[in-house]
Structure formats: structure tokens, C-alpha cells
mmCIF file of C-alpha atoms in Angstrom:
data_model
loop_
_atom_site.group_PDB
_atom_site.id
_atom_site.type_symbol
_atom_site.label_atom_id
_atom_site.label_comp_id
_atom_site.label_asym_id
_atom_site.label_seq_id
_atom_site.Cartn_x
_atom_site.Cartn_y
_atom_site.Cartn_z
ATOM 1 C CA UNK I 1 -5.267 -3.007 -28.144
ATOM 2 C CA UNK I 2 -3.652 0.277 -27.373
ATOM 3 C CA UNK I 3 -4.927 1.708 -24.502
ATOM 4 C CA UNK I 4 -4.720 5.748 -24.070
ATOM 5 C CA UNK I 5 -3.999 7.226 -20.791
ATOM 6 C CA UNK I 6 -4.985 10.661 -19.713
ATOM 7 C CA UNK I 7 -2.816 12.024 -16.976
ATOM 8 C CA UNK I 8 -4.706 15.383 -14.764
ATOM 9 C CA UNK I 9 -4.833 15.929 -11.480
ATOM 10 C CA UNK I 10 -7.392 17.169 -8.716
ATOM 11 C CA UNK I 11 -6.646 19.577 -5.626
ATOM 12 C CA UNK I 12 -7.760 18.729 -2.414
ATOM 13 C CA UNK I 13 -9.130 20.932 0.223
ATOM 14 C CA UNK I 14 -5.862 21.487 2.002
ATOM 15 C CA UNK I 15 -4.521 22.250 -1.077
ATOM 16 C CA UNK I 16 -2.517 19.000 -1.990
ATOM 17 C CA UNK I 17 -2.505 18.092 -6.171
ATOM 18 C CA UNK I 18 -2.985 14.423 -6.579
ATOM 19 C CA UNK I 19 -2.119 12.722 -10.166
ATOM 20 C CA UNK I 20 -4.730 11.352 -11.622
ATOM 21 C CA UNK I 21 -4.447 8.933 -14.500
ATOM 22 C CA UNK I 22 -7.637 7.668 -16.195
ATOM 23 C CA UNK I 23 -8.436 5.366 -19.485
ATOM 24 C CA UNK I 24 -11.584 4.398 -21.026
ATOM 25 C CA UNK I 25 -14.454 6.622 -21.531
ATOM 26 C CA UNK I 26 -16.419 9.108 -18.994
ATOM 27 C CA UNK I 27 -19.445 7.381 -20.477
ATOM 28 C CA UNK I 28 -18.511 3.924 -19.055
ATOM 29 C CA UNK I 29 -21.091 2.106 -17.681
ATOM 30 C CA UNK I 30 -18.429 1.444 -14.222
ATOM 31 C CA UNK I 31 -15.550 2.455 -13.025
ATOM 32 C CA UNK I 32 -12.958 0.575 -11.606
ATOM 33 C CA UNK I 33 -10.966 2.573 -9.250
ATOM 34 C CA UNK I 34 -7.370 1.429 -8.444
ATOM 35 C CA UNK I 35 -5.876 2.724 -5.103
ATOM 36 C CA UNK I 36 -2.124 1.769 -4.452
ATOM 37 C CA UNK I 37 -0.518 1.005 -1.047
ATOM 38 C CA UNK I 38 2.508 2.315 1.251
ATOM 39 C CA UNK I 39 5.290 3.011 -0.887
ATOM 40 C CA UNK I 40 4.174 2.725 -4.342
ATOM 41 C CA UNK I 41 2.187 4.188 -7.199
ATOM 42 C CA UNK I 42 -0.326 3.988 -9.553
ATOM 43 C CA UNK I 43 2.459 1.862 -11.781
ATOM 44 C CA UNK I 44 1.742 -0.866 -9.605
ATOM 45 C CA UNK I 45 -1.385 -1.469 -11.212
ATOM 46 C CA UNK I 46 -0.398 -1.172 -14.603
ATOM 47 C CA UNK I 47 -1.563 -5.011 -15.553
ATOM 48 C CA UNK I 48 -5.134 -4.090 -15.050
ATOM 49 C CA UNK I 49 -5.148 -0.908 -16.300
ATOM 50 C CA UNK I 50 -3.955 -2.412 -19.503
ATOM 51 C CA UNK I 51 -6.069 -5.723 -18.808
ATOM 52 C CA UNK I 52 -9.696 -4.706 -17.765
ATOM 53 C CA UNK I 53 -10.135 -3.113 -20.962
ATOM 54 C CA UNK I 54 -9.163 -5.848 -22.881
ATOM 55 C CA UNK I 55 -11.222 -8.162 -20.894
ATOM 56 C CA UNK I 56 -14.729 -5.906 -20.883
ATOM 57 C CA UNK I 57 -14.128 -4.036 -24.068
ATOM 58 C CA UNK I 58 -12.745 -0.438 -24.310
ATOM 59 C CA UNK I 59 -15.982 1.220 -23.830
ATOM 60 C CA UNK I 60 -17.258 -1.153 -21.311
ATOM 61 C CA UNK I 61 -15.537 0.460 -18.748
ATOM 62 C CA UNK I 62 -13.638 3.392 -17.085
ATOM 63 C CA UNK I 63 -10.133 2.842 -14.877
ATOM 64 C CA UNK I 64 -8.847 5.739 -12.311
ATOM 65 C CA UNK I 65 -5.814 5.152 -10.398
ATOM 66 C CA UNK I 66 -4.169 8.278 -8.642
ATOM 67 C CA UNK I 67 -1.146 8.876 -6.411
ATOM 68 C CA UNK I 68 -1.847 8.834 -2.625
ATOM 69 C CA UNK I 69 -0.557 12.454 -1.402
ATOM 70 C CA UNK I 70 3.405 11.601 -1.101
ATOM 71 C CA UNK I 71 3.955 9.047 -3.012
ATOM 72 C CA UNK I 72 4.259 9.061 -7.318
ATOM 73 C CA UNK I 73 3.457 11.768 -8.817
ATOM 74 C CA UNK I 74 1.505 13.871 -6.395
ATOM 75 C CA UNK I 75 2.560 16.903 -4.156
ATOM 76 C CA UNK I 76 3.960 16.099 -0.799
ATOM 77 C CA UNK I 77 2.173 15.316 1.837
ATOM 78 C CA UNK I 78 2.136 18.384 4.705
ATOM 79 C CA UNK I 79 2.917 17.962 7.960
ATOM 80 C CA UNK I 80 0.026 16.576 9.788
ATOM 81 C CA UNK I 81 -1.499 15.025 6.800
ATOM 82 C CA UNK I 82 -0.123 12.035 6.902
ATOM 83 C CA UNK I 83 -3.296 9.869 8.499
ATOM 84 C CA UNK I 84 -5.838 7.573 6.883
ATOM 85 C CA UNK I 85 -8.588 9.759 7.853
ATOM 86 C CA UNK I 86 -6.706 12.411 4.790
ATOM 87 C CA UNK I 87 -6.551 9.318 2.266
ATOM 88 C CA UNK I 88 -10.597 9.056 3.046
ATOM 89 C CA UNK I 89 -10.816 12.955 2.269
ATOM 90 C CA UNK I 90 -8.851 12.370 -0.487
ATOM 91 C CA UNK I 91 -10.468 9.510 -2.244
ATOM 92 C CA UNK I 92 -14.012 11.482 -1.662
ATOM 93 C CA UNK I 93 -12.199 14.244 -3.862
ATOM 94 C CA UNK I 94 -11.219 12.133 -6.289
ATOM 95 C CA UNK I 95 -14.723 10.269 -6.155
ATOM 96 C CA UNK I 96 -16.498 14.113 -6.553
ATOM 97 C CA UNK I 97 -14.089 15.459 -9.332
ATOM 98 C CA UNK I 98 -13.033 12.888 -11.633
ATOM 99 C CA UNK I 99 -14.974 9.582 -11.159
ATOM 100 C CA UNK I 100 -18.633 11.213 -11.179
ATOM 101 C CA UNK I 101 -21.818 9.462 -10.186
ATOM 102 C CA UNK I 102 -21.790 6.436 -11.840
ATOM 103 C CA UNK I 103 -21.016 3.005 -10.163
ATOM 104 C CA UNK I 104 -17.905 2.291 -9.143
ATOM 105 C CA UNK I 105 -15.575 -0.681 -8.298
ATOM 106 C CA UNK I 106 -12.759 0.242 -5.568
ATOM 107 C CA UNK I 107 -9.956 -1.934 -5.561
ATOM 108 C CA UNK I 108 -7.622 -0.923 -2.850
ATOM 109 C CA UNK I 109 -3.953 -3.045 -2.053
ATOM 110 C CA UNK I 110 -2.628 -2.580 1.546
ATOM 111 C CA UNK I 111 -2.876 1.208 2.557
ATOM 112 C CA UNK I 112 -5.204 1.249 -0.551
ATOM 113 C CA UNK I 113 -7.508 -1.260 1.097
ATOM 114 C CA UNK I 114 -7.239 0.917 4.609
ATOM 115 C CA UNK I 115 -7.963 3.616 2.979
ATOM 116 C CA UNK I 116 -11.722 2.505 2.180
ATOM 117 C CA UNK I 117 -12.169 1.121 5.466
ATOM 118 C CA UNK I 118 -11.401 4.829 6.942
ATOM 119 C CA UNK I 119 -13.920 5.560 4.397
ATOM 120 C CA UNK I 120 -15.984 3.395 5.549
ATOM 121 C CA UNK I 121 -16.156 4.913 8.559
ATOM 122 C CA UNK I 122 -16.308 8.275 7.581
ATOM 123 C CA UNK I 123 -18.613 8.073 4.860
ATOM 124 C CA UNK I 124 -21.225 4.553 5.116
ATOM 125 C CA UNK I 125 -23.321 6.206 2.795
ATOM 126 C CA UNK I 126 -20.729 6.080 -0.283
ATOM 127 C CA UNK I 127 -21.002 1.621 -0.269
ATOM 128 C CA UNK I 128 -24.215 0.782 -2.238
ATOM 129 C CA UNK I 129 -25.313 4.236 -3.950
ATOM 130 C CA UNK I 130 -21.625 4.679 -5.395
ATOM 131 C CA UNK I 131 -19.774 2.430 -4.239
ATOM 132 C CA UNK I 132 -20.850 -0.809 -5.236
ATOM 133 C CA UNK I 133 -18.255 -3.585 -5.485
ATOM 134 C CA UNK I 134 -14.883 -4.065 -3.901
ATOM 135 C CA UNK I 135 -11.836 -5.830 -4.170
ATOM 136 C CA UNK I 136 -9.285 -6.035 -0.717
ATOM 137 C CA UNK I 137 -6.090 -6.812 -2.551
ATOM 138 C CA UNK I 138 -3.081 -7.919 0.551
ATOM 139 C CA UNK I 139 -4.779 -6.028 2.954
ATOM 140 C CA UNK I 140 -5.548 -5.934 7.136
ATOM 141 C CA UNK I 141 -8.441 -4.585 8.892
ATOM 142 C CA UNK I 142 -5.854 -3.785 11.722
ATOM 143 C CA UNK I 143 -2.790 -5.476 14.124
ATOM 144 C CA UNK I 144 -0.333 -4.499 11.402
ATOM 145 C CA UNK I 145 2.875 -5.769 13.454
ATOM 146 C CA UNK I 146 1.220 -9.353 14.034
ATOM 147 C CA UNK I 147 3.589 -11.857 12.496
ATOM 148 C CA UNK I 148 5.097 -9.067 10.157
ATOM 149 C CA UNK I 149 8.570 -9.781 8.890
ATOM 150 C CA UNK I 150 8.249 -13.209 10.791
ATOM 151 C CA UNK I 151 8.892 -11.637 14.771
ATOM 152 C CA UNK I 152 6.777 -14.112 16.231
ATOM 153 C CA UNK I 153 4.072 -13.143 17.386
ATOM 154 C CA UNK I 154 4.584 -12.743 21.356
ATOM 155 C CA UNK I 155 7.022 -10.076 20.240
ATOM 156 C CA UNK I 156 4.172 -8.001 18.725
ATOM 157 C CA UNK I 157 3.451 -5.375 21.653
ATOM 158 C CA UNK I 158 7.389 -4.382 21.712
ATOM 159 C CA UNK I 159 7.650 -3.851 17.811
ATOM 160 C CA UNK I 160 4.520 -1.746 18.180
ATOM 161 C CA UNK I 161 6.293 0.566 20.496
ATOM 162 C CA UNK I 162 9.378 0.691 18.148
ATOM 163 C CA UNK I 163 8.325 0.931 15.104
ATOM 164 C CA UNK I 164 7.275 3.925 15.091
ATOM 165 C CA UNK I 165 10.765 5.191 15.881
ATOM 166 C CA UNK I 166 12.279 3.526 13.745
ATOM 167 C CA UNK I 167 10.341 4.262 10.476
ATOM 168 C CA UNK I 168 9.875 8.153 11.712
ATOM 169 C CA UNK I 169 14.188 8.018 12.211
ATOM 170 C CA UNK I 170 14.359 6.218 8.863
ATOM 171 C CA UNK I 171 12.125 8.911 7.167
ATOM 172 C CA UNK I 172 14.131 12.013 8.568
ATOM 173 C CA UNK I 173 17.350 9.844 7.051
ATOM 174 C CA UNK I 174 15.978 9.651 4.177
ATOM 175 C CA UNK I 175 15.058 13.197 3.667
ATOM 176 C CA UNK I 176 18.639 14.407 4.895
ATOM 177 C CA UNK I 177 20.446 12.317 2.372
ATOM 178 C CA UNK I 178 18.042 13.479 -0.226
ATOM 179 C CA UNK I 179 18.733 17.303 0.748
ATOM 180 C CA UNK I 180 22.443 16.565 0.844
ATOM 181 C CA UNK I 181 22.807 15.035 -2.412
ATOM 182 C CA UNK I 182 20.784 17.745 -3.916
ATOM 183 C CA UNK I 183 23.089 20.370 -2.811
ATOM 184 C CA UNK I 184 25.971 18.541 -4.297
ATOM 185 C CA UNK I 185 24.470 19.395 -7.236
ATOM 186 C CA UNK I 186 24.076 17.013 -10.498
ATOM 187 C CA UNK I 187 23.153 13.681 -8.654
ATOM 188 C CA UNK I 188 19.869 15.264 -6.813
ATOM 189 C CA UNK I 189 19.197 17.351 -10.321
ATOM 190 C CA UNK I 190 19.051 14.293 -11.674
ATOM 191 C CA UNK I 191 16.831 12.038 -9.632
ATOM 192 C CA UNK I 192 14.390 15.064 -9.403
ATOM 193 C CA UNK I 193 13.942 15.070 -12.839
ATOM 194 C CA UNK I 194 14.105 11.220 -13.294
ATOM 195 C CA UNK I 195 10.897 11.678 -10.346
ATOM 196 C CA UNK I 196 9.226 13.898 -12.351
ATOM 197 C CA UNK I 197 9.342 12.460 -15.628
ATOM 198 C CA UNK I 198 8.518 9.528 -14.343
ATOM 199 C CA UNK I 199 12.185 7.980 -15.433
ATOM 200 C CA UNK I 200 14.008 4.524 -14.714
ATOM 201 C CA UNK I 201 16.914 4.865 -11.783
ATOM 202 C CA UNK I 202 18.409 2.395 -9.944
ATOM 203 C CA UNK I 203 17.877 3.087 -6.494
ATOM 204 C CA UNK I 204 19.580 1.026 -3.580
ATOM 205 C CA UNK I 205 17.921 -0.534 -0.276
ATOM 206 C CA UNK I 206 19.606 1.585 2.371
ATOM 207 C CA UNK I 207 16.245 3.361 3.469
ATOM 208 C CA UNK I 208 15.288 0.031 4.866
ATOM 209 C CA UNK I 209 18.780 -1.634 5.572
ATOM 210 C CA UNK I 210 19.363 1.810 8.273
ATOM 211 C CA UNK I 211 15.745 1.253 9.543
ATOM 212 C CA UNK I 212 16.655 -2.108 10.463
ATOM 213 C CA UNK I 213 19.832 -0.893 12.044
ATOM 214 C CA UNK I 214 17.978 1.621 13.617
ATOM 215 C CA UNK I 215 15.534 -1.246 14.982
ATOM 216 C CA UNK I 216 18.478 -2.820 16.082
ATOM 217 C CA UNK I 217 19.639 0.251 17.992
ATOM 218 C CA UNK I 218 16.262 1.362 20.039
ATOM 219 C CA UNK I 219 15.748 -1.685 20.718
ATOM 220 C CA UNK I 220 19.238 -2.750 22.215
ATOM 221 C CA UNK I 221 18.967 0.662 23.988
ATOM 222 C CA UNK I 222 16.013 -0.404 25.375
ATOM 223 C CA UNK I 223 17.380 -3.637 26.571
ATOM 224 C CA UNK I 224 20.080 -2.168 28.658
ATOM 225 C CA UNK I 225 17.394 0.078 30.313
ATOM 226 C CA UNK I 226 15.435 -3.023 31.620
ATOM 227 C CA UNK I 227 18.589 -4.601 32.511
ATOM 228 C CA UNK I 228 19.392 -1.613 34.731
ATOM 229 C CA UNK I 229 15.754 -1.880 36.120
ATOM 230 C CA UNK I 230 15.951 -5.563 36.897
ATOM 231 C CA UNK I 231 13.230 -6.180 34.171
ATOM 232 C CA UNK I 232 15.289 -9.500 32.926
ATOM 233 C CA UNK I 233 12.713 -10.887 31.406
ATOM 234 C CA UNK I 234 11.781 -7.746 29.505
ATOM 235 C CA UNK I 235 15.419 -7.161 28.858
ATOM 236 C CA UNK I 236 16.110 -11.045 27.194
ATOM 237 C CA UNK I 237 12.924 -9.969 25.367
ATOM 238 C CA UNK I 238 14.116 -6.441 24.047
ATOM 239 C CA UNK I 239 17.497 -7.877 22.918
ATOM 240 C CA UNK I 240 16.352 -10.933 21.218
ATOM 241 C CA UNK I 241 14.277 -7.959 19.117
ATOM 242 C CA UNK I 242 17.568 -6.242 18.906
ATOM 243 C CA UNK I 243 19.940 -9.390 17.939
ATOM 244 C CA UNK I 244 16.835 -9.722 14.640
ATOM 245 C CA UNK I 245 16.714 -6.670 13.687
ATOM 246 C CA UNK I 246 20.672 -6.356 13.716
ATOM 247 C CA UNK I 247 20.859 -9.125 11.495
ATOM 248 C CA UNK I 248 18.203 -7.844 9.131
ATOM 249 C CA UNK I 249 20.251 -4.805 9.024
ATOM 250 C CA UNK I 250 23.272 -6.874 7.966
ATOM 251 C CA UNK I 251 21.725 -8.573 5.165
ATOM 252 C CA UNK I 252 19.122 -6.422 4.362
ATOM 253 C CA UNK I 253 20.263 -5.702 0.656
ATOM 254 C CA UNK I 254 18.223 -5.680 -3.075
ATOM 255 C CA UNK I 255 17.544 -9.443 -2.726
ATOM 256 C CA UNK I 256 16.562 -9.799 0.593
ATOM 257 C CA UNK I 257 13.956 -6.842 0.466
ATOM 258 C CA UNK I 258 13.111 -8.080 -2.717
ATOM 259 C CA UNK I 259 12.315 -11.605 -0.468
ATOM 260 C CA UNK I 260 10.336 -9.532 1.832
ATOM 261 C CA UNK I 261 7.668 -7.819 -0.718
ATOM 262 C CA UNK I 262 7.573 -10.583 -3.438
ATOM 263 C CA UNK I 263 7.202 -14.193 -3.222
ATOM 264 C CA UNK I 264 8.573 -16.995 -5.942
ATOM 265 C CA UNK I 265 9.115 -16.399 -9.498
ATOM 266 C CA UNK I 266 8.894 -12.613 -9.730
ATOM 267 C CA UNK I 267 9.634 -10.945 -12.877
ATOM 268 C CA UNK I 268 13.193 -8.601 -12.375
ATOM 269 C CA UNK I 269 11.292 -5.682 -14.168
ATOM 270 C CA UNK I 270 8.266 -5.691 -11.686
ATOM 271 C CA UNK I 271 10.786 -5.576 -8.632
ATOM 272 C CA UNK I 272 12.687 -2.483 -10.431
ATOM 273 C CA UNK I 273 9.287 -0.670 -10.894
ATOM 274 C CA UNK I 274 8.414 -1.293 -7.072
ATOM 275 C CA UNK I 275 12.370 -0.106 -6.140
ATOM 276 C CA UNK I 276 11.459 3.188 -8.136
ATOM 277 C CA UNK I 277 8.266 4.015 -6.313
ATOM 278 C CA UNK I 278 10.347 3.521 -2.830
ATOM 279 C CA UNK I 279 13.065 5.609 -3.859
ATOM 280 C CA UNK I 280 10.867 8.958 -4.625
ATOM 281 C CA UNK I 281 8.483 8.238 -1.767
ATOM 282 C CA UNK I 282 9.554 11.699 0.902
ATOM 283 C CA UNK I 283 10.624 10.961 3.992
ATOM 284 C CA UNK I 284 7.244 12.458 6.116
ATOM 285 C CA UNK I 285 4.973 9.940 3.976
ATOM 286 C CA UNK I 286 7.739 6.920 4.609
ATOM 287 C CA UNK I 287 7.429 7.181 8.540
ATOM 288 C CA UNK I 288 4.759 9.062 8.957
ATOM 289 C CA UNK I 289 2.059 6.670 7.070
ATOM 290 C CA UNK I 290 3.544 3.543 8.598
ATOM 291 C CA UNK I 291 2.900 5.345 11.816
ATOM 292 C CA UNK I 292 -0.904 5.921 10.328
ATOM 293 C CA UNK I 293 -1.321 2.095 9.595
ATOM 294 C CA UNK I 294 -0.085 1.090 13.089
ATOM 295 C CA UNK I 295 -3.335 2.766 14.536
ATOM 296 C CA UNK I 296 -5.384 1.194 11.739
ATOM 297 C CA UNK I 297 -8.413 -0.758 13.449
ATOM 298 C CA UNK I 298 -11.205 -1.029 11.615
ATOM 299 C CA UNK I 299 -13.003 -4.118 11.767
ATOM 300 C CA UNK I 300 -16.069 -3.007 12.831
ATOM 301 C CA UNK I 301 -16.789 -0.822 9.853
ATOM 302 C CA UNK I 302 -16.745 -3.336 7.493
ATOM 303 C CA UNK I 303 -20.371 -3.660 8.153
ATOM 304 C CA UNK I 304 -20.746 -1.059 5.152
ATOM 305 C CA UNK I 305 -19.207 -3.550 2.814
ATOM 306 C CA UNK I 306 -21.598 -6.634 4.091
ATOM 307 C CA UNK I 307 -24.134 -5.921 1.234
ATOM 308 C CA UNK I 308 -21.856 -5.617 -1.975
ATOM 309 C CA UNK I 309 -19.864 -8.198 -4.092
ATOM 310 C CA UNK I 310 -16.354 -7.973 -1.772
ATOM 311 C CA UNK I 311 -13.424 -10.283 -3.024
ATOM 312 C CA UNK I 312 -10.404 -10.451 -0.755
ATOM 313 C CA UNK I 313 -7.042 -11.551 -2.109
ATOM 314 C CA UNK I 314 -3.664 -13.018 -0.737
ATOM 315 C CA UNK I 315 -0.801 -14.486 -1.381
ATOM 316 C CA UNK I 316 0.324 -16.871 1.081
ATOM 317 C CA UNK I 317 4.085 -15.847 0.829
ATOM 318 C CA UNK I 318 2.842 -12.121 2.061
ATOM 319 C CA UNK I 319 5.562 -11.218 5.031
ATOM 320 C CA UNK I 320 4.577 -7.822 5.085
ATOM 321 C CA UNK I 321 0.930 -8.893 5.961
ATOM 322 C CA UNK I 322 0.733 -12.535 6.360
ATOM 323 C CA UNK I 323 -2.511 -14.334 5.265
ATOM 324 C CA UNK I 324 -3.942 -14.437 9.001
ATOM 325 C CA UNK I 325 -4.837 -10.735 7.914
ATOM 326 C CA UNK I 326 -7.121 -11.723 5.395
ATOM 327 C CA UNK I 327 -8.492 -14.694 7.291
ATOM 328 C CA UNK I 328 -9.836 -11.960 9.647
ATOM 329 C CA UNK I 329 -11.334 -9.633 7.407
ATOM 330 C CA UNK I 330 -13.328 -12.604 6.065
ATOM 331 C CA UNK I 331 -14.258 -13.704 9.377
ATOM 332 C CA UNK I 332 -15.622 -9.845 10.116
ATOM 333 C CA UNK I 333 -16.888 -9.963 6.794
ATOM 334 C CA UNK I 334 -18.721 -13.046 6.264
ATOM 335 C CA UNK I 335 -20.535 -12.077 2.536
ATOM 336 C CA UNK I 336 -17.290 -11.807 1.222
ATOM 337 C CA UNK I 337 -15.288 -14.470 -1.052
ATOM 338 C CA UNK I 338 -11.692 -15.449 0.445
ATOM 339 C CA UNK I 339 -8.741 -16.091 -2.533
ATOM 340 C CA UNK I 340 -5.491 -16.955 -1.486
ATOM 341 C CA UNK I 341 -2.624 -17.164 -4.213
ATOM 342 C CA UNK I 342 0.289 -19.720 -3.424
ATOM 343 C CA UNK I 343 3.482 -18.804 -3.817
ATOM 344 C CA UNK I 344 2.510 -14.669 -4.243
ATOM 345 C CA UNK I 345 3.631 -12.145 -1.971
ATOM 346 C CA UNK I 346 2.710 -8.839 -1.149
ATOM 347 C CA UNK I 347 2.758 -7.303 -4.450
ATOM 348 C CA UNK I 348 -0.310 -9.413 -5.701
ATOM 349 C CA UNK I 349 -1.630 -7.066 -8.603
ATOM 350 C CA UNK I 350 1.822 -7.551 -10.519
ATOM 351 C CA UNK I 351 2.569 -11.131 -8.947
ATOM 352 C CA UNK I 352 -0.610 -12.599 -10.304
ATOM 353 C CA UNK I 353 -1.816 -10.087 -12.639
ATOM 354 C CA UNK I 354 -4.181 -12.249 -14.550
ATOM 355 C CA UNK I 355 -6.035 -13.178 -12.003
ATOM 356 C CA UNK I 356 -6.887 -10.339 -10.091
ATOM 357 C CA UNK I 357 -7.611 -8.385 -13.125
ATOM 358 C CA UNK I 358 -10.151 -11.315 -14.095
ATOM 359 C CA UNK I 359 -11.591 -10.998 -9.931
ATOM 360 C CA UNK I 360 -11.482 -6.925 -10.781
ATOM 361 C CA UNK I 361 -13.219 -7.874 -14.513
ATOM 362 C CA UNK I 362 -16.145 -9.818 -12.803
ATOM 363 C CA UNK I 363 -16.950 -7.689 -9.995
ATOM 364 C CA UNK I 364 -17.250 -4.489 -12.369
ATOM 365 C CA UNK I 365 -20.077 -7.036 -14.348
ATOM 366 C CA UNK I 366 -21.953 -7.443 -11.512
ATOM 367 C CA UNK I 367 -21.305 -3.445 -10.195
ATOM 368 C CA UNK I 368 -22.650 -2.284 -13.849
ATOM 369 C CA UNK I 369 -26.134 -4.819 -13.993
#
């Protein structure tokens, strides 16, 4: 089956153009709407996109992805924009302008997934009339530092405090090295247009590898401060932080990030497409949504959800979100059904593509009955 994708784009009250790529017909009886976490793009997705129609029947159903503001294909995000509470503003857009009335599936993976809890608690009345299935693909509710990266867990509190630093130092990096090699000339020419055309480049890991140095530099800073203030115990705390976070930076290279986001057995090709959407992603969105998901608590709001088909989905190899994350959104969301995916990692829509497009498949049946 070929499937035909139309590529538009809506504008959002502030005056940001998202991308907006739909397939199937307006007519549909549901829509599946695919929302993309921190870093990536509605590429991620591309297995369902390609599979739900094949699995429901081309004019059985309707699939919208779009580009969170700063990341893809859409405009940059302004300053000030980058918060959840936006992404809810700018999934209502998208909801108003392209998706239309009819019933709707929202699948959302990490930030995606935040996203329609901040919905959730902006707009309850969009879950049942509209909204009326969802899927939480590698998602949290909140405590985004808890066991991330493997820091055990007492050493949550101090990597709350730094990394927001760090990731807001790594994003103005980022931006400086992008605005350097532009003004050399060809090299930035290049990757703009690559960006834009929605090209293949072979980006490198040194946006995380120097926010693990930087890690490694606050927080040995910070360790000689307590040291000076007779804190010992704070300061053997702070530079055990410091002596991981150095070696991350050491080693932190292709394979080991690829070790971080994926779990066993990943095909190369879906690693290069996830190294693509990193590389374009600005600077602002790179710190300043990670900063946005830190303050993500939202437990209590997935009372909204408590009366629709939910299906929450892990992999057990996530180290980005471990699977405590979605033990606790099942937990506050007791309706729901709990799949965990051995062996998968964070990237679970191109990881296990067949099975979350068959989760995504069977909630849209029951969404369009």
C-alpha cells in the first residue's frame, strides 16, 4: 500500500508555524494523532503512520503528526515559549485547525505524553467529547530526574538543581557553534538546507558529550563550595555527581548515547533518523524544554483520562525514563492497561513498531464505535 502524505502547517496564536503532516482521509471515521517527544520529530513515528492504515484500511482512518514548536520542521520556538503549558496551546490549535470534530486517538511519547497531561489540565473538557482514547508511549506523570541515566536515586534532589544548568549551558553551546559554523560559510549553508529539506547528515554527539562535561563542571564547582563551608557530607555527595558525570563526558560518544535512548537490537537506520532530529533541534528548545519537563507534575490530572480506553507503554531498558515512571501513572490511573516491552528502550514507537501500532490500531476501534 502506498500511503500519501500531505505536508501544511497551522499558525499559532503567538505566531509560531507548526508542520503538519497528515494521511488518510478528512472523512475518517478517527483520527489518530501522533505527538513526538524532546528532541525528535514527527519521523519518529513513521512505522505507524505507514502501519495504521494498513492495519484499519486506508479510509478507516485519519493520522496527524506535527512538529512541536522547535523541533523538525516547525519555526523556532520564542523566547519564553518554551513550557508545556505552549505545547497544550499548541495541540488545541492543531486539534481546532486540522484534526476537526471528529474522535480522536492521542498518542503522545515522552514530552508528547506531557503534553496531554498539561492539557489535561488546561482543557478537561477535550477527554471524552474529542478526545476519546489514548496511548502514553515512555512517558512520566512527573520526578523526571528519578533514576534517570542510572544516578541512584538519593542523588535525585542535586541533579534537579543542576540540570537545569547544564542543559540551558549545553543549549547556548549549541547555538554558538551553530552561528559560528554558519558564518564560515558552506558547512552551515549546508546543514540549513539539509534541515529544511528534510536531508540525511551525519551529525556527532558533542551536544550531549559537553553537557556531561558541563555536569561534571557545576557540579565539581559545587563540591569545592561545600568543602569550603564544612558541608562534607554534601561535598562527598556533589563530587561523587561530579566524578559520573566526568566519566559520562569521557565516553559519551555515538554508541554510548545510542545505549542511553535505545535498548537491544536496534536497527542502525532508526538510530541515524533519531541523531538527525537532535542535530536540528535549536539550542532554546534543547535546554529550555528539559527545563519545562523538570517542573512537570501532573498526576493529579489524570483524572480526565480515568473514563477512556488509556494504554501505557514501556520498555524496560528505558534509562531516560525508567519503567518506575509508568508503574506510577498506572497506579494514578487505575482504568488504564500497563505494557511493558523487554529489552526496548526509550524510543518504543521505532523499537517495537508492530506492536504499538497494533495497541494504537485497537484503541482507534474502540474510539470510532
Amino acid at each position: 500500500m502506498t500511503i500519501e502524505l500531505e505536508r501544511s502547517g497551522v499558525t499559532t496564536a503567538d505566531g509560531v508555524r507548526l508542520n503538519v503532516e497528515v494521511t488518510g482521509p478528512a472523512d475518517a471515521p478517527v483520527t489518530v494523532l501522533l505527538v513526538h517527544g524532546w528532541t525528535c520529530s514527527t519521523r519518529s513515528w513513521h512505522h505507524q503512520v505507514e502501519g495504521l492504515p494498513q492495519i484499519l484500511g486506508r479510509d478507516a482512518v485519519r493520522v496527524v503528526t506535527y512538529d512541536h514548536r522547535g523541533h523538525g520542521r516547525s519555526d523556532a520556538a520564542p523566547t519564553g515559549s518554551t513550557r508545556l503549558e505552549q505545547l497544550a496551546d499548541d495541540l488545541v490549535t492543531v486539534l481546532d485547525e486540522v484534526v476537526g470534530d471528529g474522535p480522536v486517538v492521542y498518542a503522545g511519547h515522552s514530552m508528547g505524553g506531557m503534553t496531554l497531561m498539561a492539557a489535561a489540565d488546561q482543557y478537561p473538557e477535550l477527554f471524552g467529547p474529542r478526545i476519546r482514547a489514548a496511548a502514553l508511549v515512555s512517558t512520566t506523570s512527573g520526578h523526571l530526574t528519578e533514576g534517570a541515566l542510572g544516578i541512584p536515586a538519593r542523588f535525585d534532589p542535586t541533579a534537579a538543581k543542576i540540570a537545569p544548568r547544564v542543559l540551558n549551558a549545553v543549549g547556548r553551546r549549541i547555538d554558538r557553534r551553530a552561528a559560528t559554523r554558519a558564518a564560515a560559510g558552506a558547512e552551515g549553508a549546508e546543514r540549513e538546507a539539509l534541515r529544511r529539506a528534510g536531508g540525511v547528515h551525519a551529525p556527532s554527539a558533542e551536544a550531549a558529550e559537553a553537557g556531561a562535561a558541563l555536569a561534571a563542571e557545576i557540579a565539581g564547582g559545587a563540591a569545592e563550595r561545600a568543602q569550603a563551608a564544612g558541608d562534607a557530607r554534601s561535598a562527598a555527595r556533589l563530587a561523587q555527581v561530579a566524578r559520573r558525570a566526568g566519566a559520562l563526558a569521557a565516553r559519551l560518544q555515538r554508541p554510548a548515547l545510542k545505549q542511553v535512548v535505545f535498548g537491544k537490537k536496534v536497527d542502525p537506520a532508526e538510530v541515524q533518523l533519531f541523531m538527525e532530529d537532535l542535530a536540528v533541534v535549536p539550542g532554546v528548545s534543547y535546554g529550555g524544554f528539559f527545563e519545562a519537563m523538570l517542573q512537570h507534575e501532573r498526576g493529579h490530572v489524570l483524572k480526565a483520562l480515568d473514563q477512556l480506553p488509556v494504554e501505557i507503554m514501556h520498555g524496560t531498558r528505558d534509562r531516560l525514563l525508567p519503567p518506575r515512571h509508568a508503574n506510577r501513572i498506572a497506579a494514578e490511573l487505575p482504568t488504564a492497561r500497563l505494557w511493558f516491552y523487554p529489552g526496548a528502550g526509550h524510543m518504543l514507537m521505532q523499537e517495537r513498531p508492530r506492536d504499538v501500532t497494533h495497541r494504537l490500531a485497537s484503541l482507534a476501534r474502540k474510539a470510532s464505535a
